[in-house]
Coordinates of C-alpha atoms in Angstrom, one line a residue:
M8 CA 0.6 -19.6 -7.2
D9 CA 2.6 -19.7 -10.4
D10 CA -0.5 -20.0 -12.5
I11 CA -2.1 -17.1 -10.7
I12 CA 0.9 -14.9 -11.3
K13 CA 1.2 -15.9 -14.9
Y14 CA -2.3 -14.8 -15.9
M15 CA -2.4 -11.5 -14.1
K16 CA -3.1 -8.9 -16.8
R17 CA -1.7 -5.5 -16.3
E18 CA -2.1 -2.8 -18.8
A19 CA -1.1 0.9 -19.0
L20 CA -1.9 3.8 -21.3
V21 CA 0.6 6.7 -21.1
V22 CA -0.3 9.9 -22.8
G23 CA 2.2 12.8 -23.2
I24 CA 1.0 15.6 -25.5
N25 CA 3.5 18.4 -26.5
Q26 CA 1.8 19.6 -29.7
Y27 CA -1.1 22.0 -29.5
P28 CA -1.3 23.9 -32.9
S29 CA -3.8 26.4 -31.7
H30 CA -2.7 26.6 -28.1
T31 CA 0.6 26.8 -26.2
N32 CA 2.9 24.0 -27.1
L33 CA 4.5 22.1 -24.2
S34 CA 8.0 20.7 -23.9
T35 CA 8.0 18.0 -21.2
P36 CA 4.8 15.8 -21.4
A37 CA 6.1 13.4 -24.0
K38 CA 9.4 12.9 -22.1
D39 CA 7.6 12.5 -18.8
A40 CA 5.2 9.9 -20.3
E41 CA 8.0 7.9 -21.8
Q42 CA 9.8 7.7 -18.4
V43 CA 6.6 6.6 -16.7
A44 CA 6.1 4.0 -19.4
K45 CA 9.6 2.5 -18.9
L46 CA 9.2 2.2 -15.2
L47 CA 5.8 0.5 -15.5
K48 CA 7.2 -1.9 -18.0
E49 CA 10.5 -2.7 -16.3
Y50 CA 9.4 -3.0 -12.7
G51 CA 5.7 -3.6 -13.0
E52 CA 5.5 -5.9 -16.1
F53 CA 2.8 -3.8 -17.6
E54 CA 1.8 -4.0 -21.2
V55 CA 2.2 -0.3 -22.1
Y56 CA 0.5 1.6 -24.9
R57 CA 1.8 5.1 -25.8
L58 CA -0.1 8.1 -27.2
P59 CA 1.0 9.7 -29.5
N60 CA 3.2 6.7 -30.6
K61 CA 6.3 7.4 -32.7
Q62 CA 5.8 5.4 -35.8
G63 CA 8.0 2.3 -36.0
E64 CA 9.2 2.8 -32.5
R65 CA 7.9 2.1 -29.0
L66 CA 8.3 5.7 -27.8
V67 CA 6.0 8.6 -27.0
D68 CA 6.3 10.9 -30.0
P69 CA 7.1 14.5 -28.9
D70 CA 6.0 15.8 -32.3
G71 CA 2.9 13.7 -32.7
L72 CA -0.7 15.1 -32.7
V73 CA -3.5 13.5 -30.7
K74 CA -7.1 13.8 -31.8
Q75 CA -10.1 13.7 -29.4
Q76 CA -11.4 10.4 -30.8
H77 CA -8.0 8.8 -30.6
L78 CA -7.7 9.6 -26.9
E79 CA -11.3 8.5 -26.1
D80 CA -10.9 5.3 -28.0
A81 CA -7.6 4.5 -26.2
I82 CA -9.0 5.2 -22.8
N83 CA -12.1 3.1 -23.5
R84 CA -9.9 0.2 -24.7
L85 CA -7.8 0.4 -21.6
F86 CA -10.7 0.0 -19.2
S87 CA -12.8 -2.4 -21.3
T88 CA -13.0 -6.2 -21.6
K89 CA -10.6 -7.6 -24.2
D90 CA -11.0 -11.0 -25.8
G91 CA -13.3 -12.0 -23.0
K92 CA -10.7 -11.1 -20.4
I93 CA -10.7 -8.2 -18.0
P94 CA -7.3 -6.7 -17.1
D95 CA -6.5 -7.1 -13.4
T96 CA -4.9 -3.6 -13.2
A97 CA -5.2 -0.7 -15.6
V98 CA -3.1 2.5 -15.4
L99 CA -3.9 5.8 -17.2
Y100 CA -1.2 8.5 -17.1
F101 CA -1.9 11.8 -18.8
A102 CA 0.4 14.8 -19.2
G103 CA -0.6 17.8 -21.3
H104 CA -3.0 20.7 -21.1
G105 CA -6.0 20.6 -18.7
L106 CA -8.5 23.2 -19.6
L107 CA -11.3 24.7 -17.5
K108 CA -14.4 25.9 -19.4
E109 CA -16.9 28.1 -17.5
D110 CA -20.2 29.3 -19.1
E111 CA -23.8 29.6 -18.2
D112 CA -24.1 25.8 -18.1
G113 CA -21.4 25.6 -15.4
K114 CA -17.8 24.3 -15.2
E115 CA -16.2 21.6 -17.2
V116 CA -12.6 20.3 -17.2
F117 CA -11.0 18.8 -20.3
L118 CA -8.0 16.7 -20.9
A119 CA -7.0 18.7 -24.0
T120 CA -6.0 17.2 -27.3
G121 CA -4.4 18.8 -30.4
E122 CA -7.7 19.7 -31.8
T123 CA -8.4 22.3 -29.1
R124 CA -9.1 25.8 -30.5
P125 CA -9.7 29.0 -28.6
G126 CA -13.2 28.9 -27.3
K127 CA -13.7 25.4 -28.6
E128 CA -12.2 23.0 -26.1
R129 CA -11.7 19.5 -27.5
G130 CA -10.6 16.5 -25.5
I131 CA -12.0 14.1 -23.0
T132 CA -14.0 15.7 -20.2
I133 CA -13.4 14.7 -16.6
K134 CA -17.1 13.7 -16.5
K135 CA -16.5 11.3 -19.5
L136 CA -13.5 9.8 -17.8
Q137 CA -15.5 9.3 -14.6
E138 CA -18.2 7.6 -16.6
I139 CA -15.7 5.2 -18.3
L140 CA -14.2 4.3 -14.9
A141 CA -17.7 3.7 -13.3
N142 CA -18.7 1.4 -16.1
S143 CA -15.4 -0.5 -16.2
Q144 CA -15.1 -4.0 -14.7
V145 CA -11.4 -3.5 -14.1
R146 CA -11.0 -4.0 -10.3
Q147 CA -7.7 -2.1 -9.9
Q148 CA -8.0 1.3 -11.5
I149 CA -5.0 3.7 -11.4
V150 CA -5.3 7.3 -12.9
W151 CA -2.5 9.8 -12.7
L152 CA -3.2 13.2 -14.3
D153 CA -0.4 15.8 -14.6
C154 CA -2.3 18.8 -15.9
C155 CA -4.1 22.0 -14.8
H156 CA -7.5 21.6 -13.0
S157 CA -7.0 17.9 -12.8
G158 CA -8.4 17.7 -9.2
A159 CA -11.9 17.8 -10.8
L160 CA -11.5 14.0 -11.1
M161 CA -12.2 13.8 -7.4
T162 CA -15.5 15.5 -7.5
D163 CA -18.8 13.7 -8.1
L164 CA -17.2 10.3 -8.2
G165 CA -20.5 8.6 -7.6
E166 CA -20.1 4.8 -8.0
V167 CA -16.6 4.9 -9.5
H168 CA -15.0 3.5 -6.4
K169 CA -17.6 0.9 -5.5
G170 CA -16.0 -2.5 -5.4
R171 CA -12.8 -1.2 -6.9
D172 CA -9.2 -0.8 -5.7
R173 CA -8.3 2.6 -6.8
C174 CA -5.4 5.1 -6.9
F175 CA -6.2 8.5 -8.3
I176 CA -3.4 11.2 -8.2
T177 CA -3.8 14.6 -9.8
A178 CA -1.4 17.5 -10.0
C179 CA -3.6 20.1 -8.4
R180 CA -7.0 21.1 -7.3
E181 CA -9.8 21.8 -9.7
F182 CA -9.4 25.6 -9.6
E183 CA -5.6 25.5 -9.8
T184 CA -3.1 25.6 -12.6
A185 CA -0.2 23.1 -12.5
T186 CA 3.5 23.7 -13.1
G187 CA 4.9 21.2 -15.6
E188 CA 6.9 18.2 -14.3
V189 CA 6.3 19.0 -10.5
L190 CA 4.0 16.0 -10.0
T191 CA 5.6 13.7 -12.5
K192 CA 9.1 14.3 -11.1
A193 CA 7.9 13.2 -7.6
L194 CA 5.9 10.3 -9.2
L195 CA 8.9 9.0 -11.1
E196 CA 11.0 9.0 -7.9
A197 CA 8.3 7.3 -5.9
L198 CA 7.8 4.6 -8.6
D199 CA 11.4 3.7 -9.0
P200 CA 12.4 0.9 -6.6
I201 CA 16.0 1.6 -7.2
E202 CA 15.6 5.2 -6.1
K203 CA 13.6 3.9 -3.1
E204 CA 16.4 1.5 -2.2
N205 CA 14.4 -1.5 -3.5
K206 CA 11.5 -0.9 -1.2
L207 CA 8.1 -2.0 -2.2
V208 CA 6.1 0.4 -4.3
T209 CA 2.3 0.5 -3.7
N210 CA -0.4 3.1 -4.1
Y211 CA -0.1 4.0 -0.4
T212 CA 3.7 4.5 -0.6
L213 CA 3.1 6.7 -3.6
E214 CA 0.6 8.8 -1.6
D215 CA 3.0 9.2 1.3
F216 CA 6.0 10.1 -0.8
I217 CA 4.2 12.6 -3.1
K218 CA 2.5 14.4 -0.2
Q219 CA 5.8 14.7 1.6
K220 CA 7.8 15.7 -1.5
L221 CA 5.3 18.4 -2.6
E222 CA 4.3 19.6 0.8
H223 CA 5.8 23.1 0.3
T224 CA 5.1 23.6 -3.5
P225 CA 2.5 26.2 -4.7
Q226 CA 0.3 23.6 -6.2
H227 CA -1.6 21.0 -4.1
P228 CA -1.8 17.5 -5.5
V229 CA -5.0 15.7 -4.7
I230 CA -4.8 11.9 -3.9
R231 CA -7.4 9.3 -3.2
N232 CA -6.8 5.7 -2.4
D233 CA -9.6 3.3 -1.9
G234 CA -9.8 -0.5 -1.4
E235 CA -7.0 -2.9 -1.1
I236 CA -3.3 -2.4 -1.7
I237 CA -2.3 -2.0 -5.4
L238 CA 1.2 -3.2 -6.2
T239 CA 3.2 -1.5 -8.9
G240 CA 6.7 -2.5 -7.9
K241 CA 8.8 -5.6 -8.7
D242 CA 8.9 -6.8 -5.0
G243 CA 5.2 -7.5 -5.0
V244 CA 3.4 -9.9 -7.3
L245 CA 6.4 -10.0 -9.7
S246 CA 8.4 -11.8 -7.0
K247 CA 5.6 -14.3 -6.6
I248 CA 4.5 -13.0 -3.2
C249 CA 0.7 -12.8 -2.9
P250 CA -0.2 -9.7 -0.8
Y251 CA -3.7 -11.0 0.0
K252 CA -3.5 -13.3 3.0
G253 CA -7.1 -14.6 2.9
L254 CA -7.9 -16.0 6.4
E255 CA -4.2 -16.0 7.4
Y256 CA -2.8 -13.2 9.5
F257 CA -0.1 -10.8 8.6
D258 CA 3.0 -11.8 10.5
F259 CA 6.3 -10.5 11.8
N260 CA 9.0 -12.7 13.3
P261 CA 11.3 -10.6 15.6
E262 CA 13.9 -13.3 15.3
E263 CA 14.2 -12.9 11.5
P264 CA 13.4 -9.2 11.0
K265 CA 15.3 -9.0 7.7
K266 CA 12.8 -11.4 6.2
A267 CA 9.8 -9.3 7.3
I268 CA 7.7 -9.2 4.1
D269 CA 4.1 -9.0 5.5
P270 CA 4.5 -5.6 7.2
R271 CA 5.2 -4.1 3.8
Y272 CA 1.7 -5.1 2.7
F273 CA 0.0 -4.3 6.0
Y274 CA -2.1 -1.1 5.6
G275 CA -5.2 0.5 7.0
R276 CA -4.4 -0.1 10.7
T277 CA -2.0 2.8 11.4
Q278 CA -4.3 4.6 13.9
L279 CA -5.0 1.3 15.8
T280 CA -1.3 0.4 15.8
N281 CA -0.4 3.8 17.3
Q282 CA -3.0 3.3 20.0
L283 CA -1.4 0.0 20.9
L284 CA 2.0 1.6 21.1
E285 CA 0.7 4.2 23.5
K286 CA -0.8 1.5 25.7
V287 CA 2.6 -0.4 25.7
E288 CA 4.3 2.8 26.8
E289 CA 1.9 3.2 29.7
S290 CA 1.5 -0.3 31.0
N291 CA 3.2 -3.7 31.2
F292 CA 0.0 -5.5 30.1
L293 CA -2.1 -5.1 27.0
A294 CA -5.1 -7.1 25.9
V295 CA -6.3 -6.9 22.3
L296 CA -9.9 -8.1 22.1
G297 CA -12.2 -8.6 19.1
A298 CA -14.3 -11.0 17.1
S299 CA -12.7 -14.0 15.4
G300 CA -11.2 -12.9 12.0
S301 CA -11.2 -9.2 12.9
G302 CA -7.5 -8.9 12.5
K303 CA -6.2 -9.0 16.0
S304 CA -3.2 -11.2 15.2
S305 CA -2.3 -9.1 12.2
V306 CA -2.3 -5.8 14.0
V307 CA -0.2 -7.2 16.9
R308 CA 2.3 -8.9 14.7
A309 CA 2.7 -6.8 11.5
G310 CA 1.7 -3.6 13.3
L311 CA 2.7 -3.4 16.9
L312 CA 5.7 -5.8 17.0
Y313 CA 7.1 -4.5 13.7
Q314 CA 6.9 -0.9 14.9
L315 CA 8.6 -1.8 18.2
Y316 CA 11.4 -3.4 16.2
L317 CA 11.9 -0.3 14.1
G318 CA 12.1 1.9 17.2
E319 CA 10.7 4.9 15.4
K320 CA 7.4 5.5 17.3
I321 CA 8.9 4.6 20.8
P322 CA 12.5 5.7 21.1
S323 CA 14.8 2.8 22.1
S324 CA 12.1 0.1 21.5
N325 CA 14.4 -1.3 18.9
R326 CA 16.7 -2.3 21.8
W327 CA 13.9 -4.2 23.6
K328 CA 13.9 -8.0 23.6
I329 CA 11.0 -9.1 21.5
Y330 CA 10.2 -12.8 21.6
K331 CA 8.4 -14.6 18.9
P332 CA 4.6 -14.9 19.7
F333 CA 3.4 -18.2 21.1
T334 CA 0.0 -19.8 21.4
P335 CA -1.0 -21.4 24.8
G336 CA -2.4 -24.7 23.3
E337 CA -3.2 -27.7 25.5
H338 CA -0.1 -27.1 27.7
P339 CA 0.2 -23.3 28.2
L340 CA 3.2 -23.4 30.6
Q341 CA 5.2 -25.7 28.3
N342 CA 4.5 -23.5 25.3
L343 CA 5.4 -20.4 27.2
A344 CA 8.7 -22.1 28.2
K345 CA 9.5 -22.8 24.5
V346 CA 9.7 -19.1 24.0
F347 CA 13.0 -18.9 25.8
V348 CA 15.0 -21.0 23.4
D349 CA 18.1 -19.1 24.3
S350 CA 18.0 -20.5 27.8
E351 CA 20.3 -23.4 28.8
L352 CA 17.3 -25.2 30.3
S353 CA 15.2 -27.7 28.4
D354 CA 11.5 -26.9 27.6
N355 CA 10.3 -29.3 30.3
A356 CA 12.8 -27.9 32.8
R357 CA 11.7 -24.4 32.2
A358 CA 8.0 -25.5 32.5
S359 CA 8.8 -27.2 35.8
L360 CA 10.6 -24.0 36.9
F361 CA 7.5 -22.0 36.1
A362 CA 5.2 -24.5 37.8
A363 CA 7.4 -24.5 41.0
Q364 CA 8.4 -20.9 41.2
G365 CA 5.6 -19.2 39.1
A366 CA 6.2 -15.6 38.4
D367 CA 9.7 -15.7 40.1
G368 CA 10.8 -18.4 37.7
L369 CA 9.6 -16.4 34.7
G370 CA 11.0 -13.3 36.1
Q371 CA 14.4 -15.0 36.4
L372 CA 14.4 -15.8 32.6
I373 CA 13.2 -12.3 31.8
N374 CA 16.0 -10.8 33.8
N375 CA 18.5 -13.0 32.0
A376 CA 17.5 -11.4 28.7
N377 CA 19.4 -8.3 29.9
A378 CA 17.2 -5.8 28.0
E379 CA 15.4 -2.5 28.9
R380 CA 12.0 -4.3 28.4
V381 CA 10.9 -7.7 27.3
V382 CA 7.9 -8.3 25.1
L383 CA 5.9 -11.6 25.3
V384 CA 2.9 -12.1 23.1
A385 CA 0.4 -14.8 23.7
D386 CA -1.6 -15.1 20.5
Q387 CA -4.9 -17.0 20.3
F388 CA -5.2 -16.6 24.1
E389 CA -8.6 -18.3 24.1
E390 CA -6.8 -21.6 23.7
V391 CA -6.2 -21.5 27.5
F392 CA -9.9 -22.2 27.8
T393 CA -10.7 -24.1 24.7
L394 CA -7.7 -26.5 24.5
C395 CA -6.4 -26.7 28.1
Q396 CA -8.8 -28.8 30.0
D397 CA -6.7 -29.0 33.3
H398 CA -7.9 -26.3 35.6
S399 CA -4.8 -26.4 37.8
K400 CA -2.4 -26.0 34.8
R401 CA -4.6 -23.1 33.5
Q402 CA -4.4 -21.4 36.9
Q403 CA -0.6 -21.9 37.1
F404 CA -0.2 -20.3 33.7
F405 CA -2.3 -17.3 34.8
E406 CA -0.4 -16.8 38.0
C407 CA 3.0 -17.2 36.3
L408 CA 2.2 -14.8 33.5
M409 CA 0.3 -12.1 35.4
G410 CA 2.6 -12.3 38.4
A411 CA 5.6 -11.5 36.2
V412 CA 3.7 -8.6 34.6
N413 CA 3.1 -7.0 38.0
K414 CA 6.7 -7.3 39.2

């Protein structure tokens, strides 16, 4: 794992243009870009390039001029292969003028540079940026545009997103103008893990936070996330935790909730998790069925159980007794008995109790939990059939478990 972390290449280009000699000068882009640069470097360990760069200093120059060719070359370098190596993650942040040109040939949006003249827009067109992204081999592509008409980035994306993990955030829709600092102010707050009480920062937490923060502003940010989770905060890859589980499931241990790491990375199953929560409210029994490897264990553990522990979706569920999931194995009654480790009885004694008294014995232990509801999860339930070869033990397990459910 250490070797994988060591060679992860993360690069960022932050552009903040204040100076427009033949257009209205701006006062905040350079400052905004520098703040973004510092957060990416400090908490994301990004190698950051600035434009315009203050000579002799690693700062975005508020008095510097940016030419079209300089901007295009910098963006091309960011998303290209360098020394035979492709960056794992590339971030482009642009703050400045965004110009919309309309003529007989149609509409075109520019990320404006200092060479812009009235009637002669100069800069990188959104179409050119889309082309660069589409041809780039960088898997994790992040683009944040704080300028007027920037929502044009989301139109005609074509193959840009194919096979990529992507986070595109723009200040407004294609036909809208943007108010300076509105997007970046929310972005900076969302990016800073200190401001967010050291919570993990990802492309999906950025989306949720910015949408909520700018819900009632005149301009409408446009956000698109595709693919897997992209980490930008220090609690992710930087703390040597790999968010990609491979064939392992995302987990949550109710007995050690403060160590719950996996739920932070578990995305894309919100709707299904909500459906499971609804079923739990309605019934004492829930079966989650699906093909092997489809994510059943993950959605039950890092989705359902974690939400029950939080108590936000179902009021008071945080006061329920949630036991750690068990697998039936070759001896399902004994493995069920091991769940109740807080009982004074031994595992074998509890198993004998279940065998002798069935649902009444299990019900007795459940009642001893002294909770509004008790949650038991049998994961890999097929083991009752594949590993337990004793038909009588299998039947005792069914009668004990389902009998307690119906009480």
